[in-house]
Amino acid sequence: MTSRTDHGAVVYDLDGTLVRLTVNWDAAARDATAVFADAGVDAADADLWSLFETAPEHGLAEELESVLTAHERRGAERSVRLPLADRVAKRDVPVGVCSLNAETACRRALDRHGLLDHVGSVVGRDSVPTHKPDPKPLLATLDRLGVDPASALFVGDSERDATTADRAGVAFEFVDDL
């Protein structure tokens, strides 16, 4: 395990790392499926993330993003603070958040838990043209912090986060290892 004090910045994933968003994912999936159905596209057997991935080819990306963001924002309002969040304000290096959730939902959850003023950069799924595990969102977070990726640490809760860090050339630790 790498000591976090050895890094020039710490970037966190949000959901499952700093907070737990209380999103009703079943309702979000029903609403997402309805977006496709209203457009005449059969998506009854698709899961939420495959709908998200295929929405652009059907011209539904913007509408689907709006539906998912609304669910995430409500989930952010009811989010639960996780233990690692207590370390954010104590950092003596720049802190960022890089998430698959919408940026507004991230900011709402961070604000709800008194963390937003301690985070110098927030990049959500809608902040840049790609999303994790593509390295661009993490690299954008670090660029906004003014930090070299080689000196940073990314903390997350999933293999997707680990892959993102690896592709970006950033050290990684699972939240459960801290």
PDB file of C-alpha atoms in Angstrom:
ATOM      1  CA  MET A   1       0.000   0.000   0.000  1.00  0.00           C
ATOM      2  CA  THR A   2       1.224   3.463  -0.914  1.00  0.00           C
ATOM      3  CA  SER A   3       1.212   6.202   1.677  1.00  0.00           C
ATOM      4  CA  ARG A   4      -1.182   8.962   0.629  1.00  0.00           C
ATOM      5  CA  THR A   5       1.238  11.565   1.961  1.00  0.00           C
ATOM      6  CA  ASP A   6       3.623  10.636  -0.862  1.00  0.00           C
ATOM      7  CA  HIS A   7       1.281  12.125  -3.471  1.00  0.00           C
ATOM      8  CA  GLY A   8       0.880  15.632  -4.847  1.00  0.00           C
ATOM      9  CA  ALA A   9      -2.923  15.261  -5.050  1.00  0.00           C
ATOM     10  CA  VAL A  10      -5.663  12.827  -4.114  1.00  0.00           C
ATOM     11  CA  VAL A  11      -8.634  12.267  -6.408  1.00  0.00           C
ATOM     12  CA  TYR A  12     -11.611  10.295  -5.161  1.00  0.00           C
ATOM     13  CA  ASP A  13     -14.409   8.485  -6.883  1.00  0.00           C
ATOM     14  CA  LEU A  14     -17.666   9.680  -5.298  1.00  0.00           C
ATOM     15  CA  ASP A  15     -20.362   7.024  -4.928  1.00  0.00           C
ATOM     16  CA  GLY A  16     -19.135   4.155  -2.786  1.00  0.00           C
ATOM     17  CA  THR A  17     -15.986   6.030  -1.829  1.00  0.00           C
ATOM     18  CA  LEU A  18     -16.886   9.324  -0.125  1.00  0.00           C
ATOM     19  CA  VAL A  19     -20.672   8.993  -0.040  1.00  0.00           C
ATOM     20  CA  ARG A  20     -23.339   6.507  -0.967  1.00  0.00           C
ATOM     21  CA  LEU A  21     -25.920   8.052  -3.267  1.00  0.00           C
ATOM     22  CA  THR A  22     -29.393   6.735  -2.482  1.00  0.00           C
ATOM     23  CA  VAL A  23     -30.545   6.453  -6.073  1.00  0.00           C
ATOM     24  CA  ASN A  24     -33.502   4.256  -6.899  1.00  0.00           C
ATOM     25  CA  TRP A  25     -31.739   2.551  -9.797  1.00  0.00           C
ATOM     26  CA  ASP A  26     -34.796   0.427 -10.629  1.00  0.00           C
ATOM     27  CA  ALA A  27     -36.865   3.583 -11.141  1.00  0.00           C
ATOM     28  CA  ALA A  28     -34.009   5.150 -13.127  1.00  0.00           C
ATOM     29  CA  ALA A  29     -33.885   2.074 -15.371  1.00  0.00           C
ATOM     30  CA  ARG A  30     -37.678   2.167 -15.884  1.00  0.00           C
ATOM     31  CA  ASP A  31     -37.510   5.846 -16.804  1.00  0.00           C
ATOM     32  CA  ALA A  32     -34.568   5.217 -19.132  1.00  0.00           C
ATOM     33  CA  THR A  33     -36.403   2.361 -20.826  1.00  0.00           C
ATOM     34  CA  ALA A  34     -39.407   4.668 -21.251  1.00  0.00           C
ATOM     35  CA  VAL A  35     -37.199   7.204 -23.069  1.00  0.00           C
ATOM     36  CA  PHE A  36     -36.308   4.491 -25.581  1.00  0.00           C
ATOM     37  CA  ALA A  37     -39.900   3.224 -25.826  1.00  0.00           C
ATOM     38  CA  ASP A  38     -41.189   6.753 -26.474  1.00  0.00           C
ATOM     39  CA  ALA A  39     -38.717   6.960 -29.368  1.00  0.00           C
ATOM     40  CA  GLY A  40     -39.923   3.624 -30.762  1.00  0.00           C
ATOM     41  CA  VAL A  41     -36.788   1.726 -29.739  1.00  0.00           C
ATOM     42  CA  ASP A  42     -37.248  -1.638 -28.019  1.00  0.00           C
ATOM     43  CA  ALA A  43     -34.984  -1.632 -24.967  1.00  0.00           C
ATOM     44  CA  ALA A  44     -37.021  -3.822 -22.626  1.00  0.00           C
ATOM     45  CA  ASP A  45     -34.197  -6.327 -22.028  1.00  0.00           C
ATOM     46  CA  ALA A  46     -31.339  -3.803 -21.759  1.00  0.00           C
ATOM     47  CA  ASP A  47     -29.698  -2.801 -18.500  1.00  0.00           C
ATOM     48  CA  LEU A  48     -29.244   0.837 -17.560  1.00  0.00           C
ATOM     49  CA  TRP A  49     -25.593   1.154 -18.594  1.00  0.00           C
ATOM     50  CA  SER A  50     -26.150  -0.506 -21.964  1.00  0.00           C
ATOM     51  CA  LEU A  51     -28.971   1.998 -22.527  1.00  0.00           C
ATOM     52  CA  PHE A  52     -26.551   4.767 -21.624  1.00  0.00           C
ATOM     53  CA  GLU A  53     -23.981   3.394 -24.080  1.00  0.00           C
ATOM     54  CA  THR A  54     -26.446   2.998 -26.971  1.00  0.00           C
ATOM     55  CA  ALA A  55     -28.422   6.221 -26.454  1.00  0.00           C
ATOM     56  CA  PRO A  56     -26.213   8.294 -28.828  1.00  0.00           C
ATOM     57  CA  GLU A  57     -26.847   5.999 -31.791  1.00  0.00           C
ATOM     58  CA  HIS A  58     -30.596   6.533 -31.323  1.00  0.00           C
ATOM     59  CA  GLY A  59     -30.321  10.297 -30.763  1.00  0.00           C
ATOM     60  CA  LEU A  60     -31.386   9.868 -27.140  1.00  0.00           C
ATOM     61  CA  ALA A  61     -28.184  10.759 -25.281  1.00  0.00           C
ATOM     62  CA  GLU A  62     -29.296  14.187 -24.121  1.00  0.00           C
ATOM     63  CA  GLU A  63     -32.730  13.040 -22.954  1.00  0.00           C
ATOM     64  CA  LEU A  64     -31.337   9.974 -21.208  1.00  0.00           C
ATOM     65  CA  GLU A  65     -28.643  12.069 -19.509  1.00  0.00           C
ATOM     66  CA  SER A  66     -31.347  14.380 -18.205  1.00  0.00           C
ATOM     67  CA  VAL A  67     -33.342  11.454 -16.785  1.00  0.00           C
ATOM     68  CA  LEU A  68     -30.306   9.879 -15.101  1.00  0.00           C
ATOM     69  CA  THR A  69     -29.086  13.203 -13.735  1.00  0.00           C
ATOM     70  CA  ALA A  70     -32.469  13.882 -12.142  1.00  0.00           C
ATOM     71  CA  HIS A  71     -32.375  10.516 -10.363  1.00  0.00           C
ATOM     72  CA  GLU A  72     -28.775  11.056  -9.240  1.00  0.00           C
ATOM     73  CA  ARG A  73     -29.495  14.549  -7.948  1.00  0.00           C
ATOM     74  CA  ARG A  74     -32.340  13.187  -5.812  1.00  0.00           C
ATOM     75  CA  GLY A  75     -30.015  10.429  -4.634  1.00  0.00           C
ATOM     76  CA  ALA A  76     -27.379  13.035  -3.754  1.00  0.00           C
ATOM     77  CA  GLU A  77     -29.892  14.904  -1.591  1.00  0.00           C
ATOM     78  CA  ARG A  78     -30.410  11.730   0.454  1.00  0.00           C
ATOM     79  CA  SER A  79     -26.821  10.489   0.255  1.00  0.00           C
ATOM     80  CA  VAL A  80     -25.013   8.965   3.192  1.00  0.00           C
ATOM     81  CA  ARG A  81     -21.535  10.101   4.185  1.00  0.00           C
ATOM     82  CA  LEU A  82     -18.951   7.306   4.251  1.00  0.00           C
ATOM     83  CA  PRO A  83     -15.990   7.158   6.689  1.00  0.00           C
ATOM     84  CA  LEU A  84     -13.323   8.134   4.125  1.00  0.00           C
ATOM     85  CA  ALA A  85     -15.053  11.501   3.663  1.00  0.00           C
ATOM     86  CA  ASP A  86     -13.705  12.553   7.060  1.00  0.00           C
ATOM     87  CA  ARG A  87     -10.202  12.678   5.572  1.00  0.00           C
ATOM     88  CA  VAL A  88     -11.018  15.099   2.744  1.00  0.00           C
ATOM     89  CA  ALA A  89     -10.829  18.309   4.794  1.00  0.00           C
ATOM     90  CA  LYS A  90      -7.597  17.153   6.444  1.00  0.00           C
ATOM     91  CA  ARG A  91      -5.668  16.853   3.167  1.00  0.00           C
ATOM     92  CA  ASP A  92      -2.658  19.124   2.730  1.00  0.00           C
ATOM     93  CA  VAL A  93      -2.575  18.428  -1.026  1.00  0.00           C
ATOM     94  CA  PRO A  94      -5.123  19.306  -3.718  1.00  0.00           C
ATOM     95  CA  VAL A  95      -8.246  17.101  -3.702  1.00  0.00           C
ATOM     96  CA  GLY A  96     -10.490  16.240  -6.627  1.00  0.00           C
ATOM     97  CA  VAL A  97     -13.475  14.052  -7.411  1.00  0.00           C
ATOM     98  CA  CYS A  98     -13.805  12.021 -10.608  1.00  0.00           C
ATOM     99  CA  SER A  99     -17.098  10.164 -10.920  1.00  0.00           C
ATOM    100  CA  LEU A 100     -19.409   8.300 -13.269  1.00  0.00           C
ATOM    101  CA  ASN A 101     -22.244  10.313 -11.751  1.00  0.00           C
ATOM    102  CA  ALA A 102     -23.394  13.628 -13.185  1.00  0.00           C
ATOM    103  CA  GLU A 103     -21.301  16.585 -12.034  1.00  0.00           C
ATOM    104  CA  THR A 104     -24.306  18.392 -10.527  1.00  0.00           C
ATOM    105  CA  ALA A 105     -25.163  15.308  -8.461  1.00  0.00           C
ATOM    106  CA  CYS A 106     -21.545  15.085  -7.288  1.00  0.00           C
ATOM    107  CA  ARG A 107     -21.519  18.721  -6.258  1.00  0.00           C
ATOM    108  CA  ARG A 108     -24.865  18.371  -4.496  1.00  0.00           C
ATOM    109  CA  ALA A 109     -23.657  15.356  -2.481  1.00  0.00           C
ATOM    110  CA  LEU A 110     -20.346  17.032  -1.623  1.00  0.00           C
ATOM    111  CA  ASP A 111     -22.169  20.171  -0.518  1.00  0.00           C
ATOM    112  CA  ARG A 112     -24.675  18.180   1.552  1.00  0.00           C
ATOM    113  CA  HIS A 113     -21.808  16.661   3.519  1.00  0.00           C
ATOM    114  CA  GLY A 114     -19.706  19.822   3.885  1.00  0.00           C
ATOM    115  CA  LEU A 115     -17.012  18.610   1.491  1.00  0.00           C
ATOM    116  CA  LEU A 116     -17.439  20.850  -1.548  1.00  0.00           C
ATOM    117  CA  ASP A 117     -15.225  23.661  -0.209  1.00  0.00           C
ATOM    118  CA  HIS A 118     -12.385  21.148   0.263  1.00  0.00           C
ATOM    119  CA  VAL A 119     -12.505  19.806  -3.296  1.00  0.00           C
ATOM    120  CA  GLY A 120     -10.673  21.782  -5.966  1.00  0.00           C
ATOM    121  CA  SER A 121     -12.011  19.933  -9.019  1.00  0.00           C
ATOM    122  CA  VAL A 122     -15.142  17.898  -9.696  1.00  0.00           C
ATOM    123  CA  VAL A 123     -15.456  15.962 -12.943  1.00  0.00           C
ATOM    124  CA  GLY A 124     -18.585  13.934 -13.572  1.00  0.00           C
ATOM    125  CA  ARG A 125     -19.716  11.776 -16.440  1.00  0.00           C
ATOM    126  CA  ASP A 126     -21.077  14.854 -18.206  1.00  0.00           C
ATOM    127  CA  SER A 127     -18.056  17.113 -17.631  1.00  0.00           C
ATOM    128  CA  VAL A 128     -15.932  15.711 -20.450  1.00  0.00           C
ATOM    129  CA  PRO A 129     -16.832  13.818 -23.654  1.00  0.00           C
ATOM    130  CA  THR A 130     -15.803  10.385 -22.303  1.00  0.00           C
ATOM    131  CA  HIS A 131     -16.293   8.528 -19.035  1.00  0.00           C
ATOM    132  CA  LYS A 132     -14.388   6.072 -16.879  1.00  0.00           C
ATOM    133  CA  PRO A 133     -12.611   3.748 -17.597  1.00  0.00           C
ATOM    134  CA  ASP A 134     -11.336   6.108 -20.292  1.00  0.00           C
ATOM    135  CA  PRO A 135      -8.522   8.073 -18.600  1.00  0.00           C
ATOM    136  CA  LYS A 136      -9.687  11.501 -19.843  1.00  0.00           C
ATOM    137  CA  PRO A 137     -12.016  12.309 -16.914  1.00  0.00           C
ATOM    138  CA  LEU A 138      -9.294  11.548 -14.371  1.00  0.00           C
ATOM    139  CA  LEU A 139      -6.711  13.453 -16.401  1.00  0.00           C
ATOM    140  CA  ALA A 140      -9.117  16.410 -16.674  1.00  0.00           C
ATOM    141  CA  THR A 141      -9.579  16.364 -12.890  1.00  0.00           C
ATOM    142  CA  LEU A 142      -5.818  16.486 -12.365  1.00  0.00           C
ATOM    143  CA  ASP A 143      -5.335  19.144 -15.041  1.00  0.00           C
ATOM    144  CA  ARG A 144      -7.880  21.372 -13.292  1.00  0.00           C
ATOM    145  CA  LEU A 145      -5.959  20.836 -10.042  1.00  0.00           C
ATOM    146  CA  GLY A 146      -2.692  21.681 -11.815  1.00  0.00           C
ATOM    147  CA  VAL A 147      -1.139  18.347 -10.824  1.00  0.00           C
ATOM    148  CA  ASP A 148       1.033  15.936 -12.813  1.00  0.00           C
ATOM    149  CA  PRO A 149      -0.699  12.533 -13.076  1.00  0.00           C
ATOM    150  CA  ALA A 150       2.498  10.755 -12.047  1.00  0.00           C
ATOM    151  CA  SER A 151       2.343  12.449  -8.641  1.00  0.00           C
ATOM    152  CA  ALA A 152      -1.341  11.768  -7.936  1.00  0.00           C
ATOM    153  CA  LEU A 153      -3.364   9.063  -6.215  1.00  0.00           C
ATOM    154  CA  PHE A 154      -6.851   7.974  -7.297  1.00  0.00           C
ATOM    155  CA  VAL A 155      -9.013   6.287  -4.641  1.00  0.00           C
ATOM    156  CA  GLY A 156     -12.047   4.303  -5.742  1.00  0.00           C
ATOM    157  CA  ASP A 157     -14.260   1.334  -5.079  1.00  0.00           C
ATOM    158  CA  SER A 158     -14.353  -0.535  -8.389  1.00  0.00           C
ATOM    159  CA  GLU A 159     -12.267  -2.277 -11.000  1.00  0.00           C
ATOM    160  CA  ARG A 160     -13.422   0.462 -13.396  1.00  0.00           C
ATOM    161  CA  ASP A 161     -11.694   2.993 -11.129  1.00  0.00           C
ATOM    162  CA  ALA A 162      -8.532   0.882 -11.017  1.00  0.00           C
ATOM    163  CA  THR A 163      -8.513   0.574 -14.808  1.00  0.00           C
ATOM    164  CA  THR A 164      -9.038   4.320 -15.172  1.00  0.00           C
ATOM    165  CA  ALA A 165      -6.062   5.044 -12.930  1.00  0.00           C
ATOM    166  CA  ASP A 166      -3.869   2.542 -14.756  1.00  0.00           C
ATOM    167  CA  ARG A 167      -4.737   4.025 -18.147  1.00  0.00           C
ATOM    168  CA  ALA A 168      -4.031   7.538 -16.828  1.00  0.00           C
ATOM    169  CA  GLY A 169      -0.681   6.594 -15.273  1.00  0.00           C
ATOM    170  CA  VAL A 170      -1.970   7.421 -11.788  1.00  0.00           C
ATOM    171  CA  ALA A 171      -1.398   5.430  -8.583  1.00  0.00           C
ATOM    172  CA  PHE A 172      -4.535   3.729  -7.284  1.00  0.00           C
ATOM    173  CA  GLU A 173      -5.890   2.405  -4.018  1.00  0.00           C
ATOM    174  CA  PHE A 174      -9.182   0.718  -3.277  1.00  0.00           C
ATOM    175  CA  VAL A 175     -11.205   2.491  -0.600  1.00  0.00           C
ATOM    176  CA  ASP A 176     -11.366  -0.751   1.391  1.00  0.00           C
ATOM    177  CA  ASP A 177      -7.553  -0.850   1.571  1.00  0.00           C
ATOM    178  CA  LEU A 178      -7.294   2.488   3.367  1.00  0.00           C
TER     179      LEU A 178
END
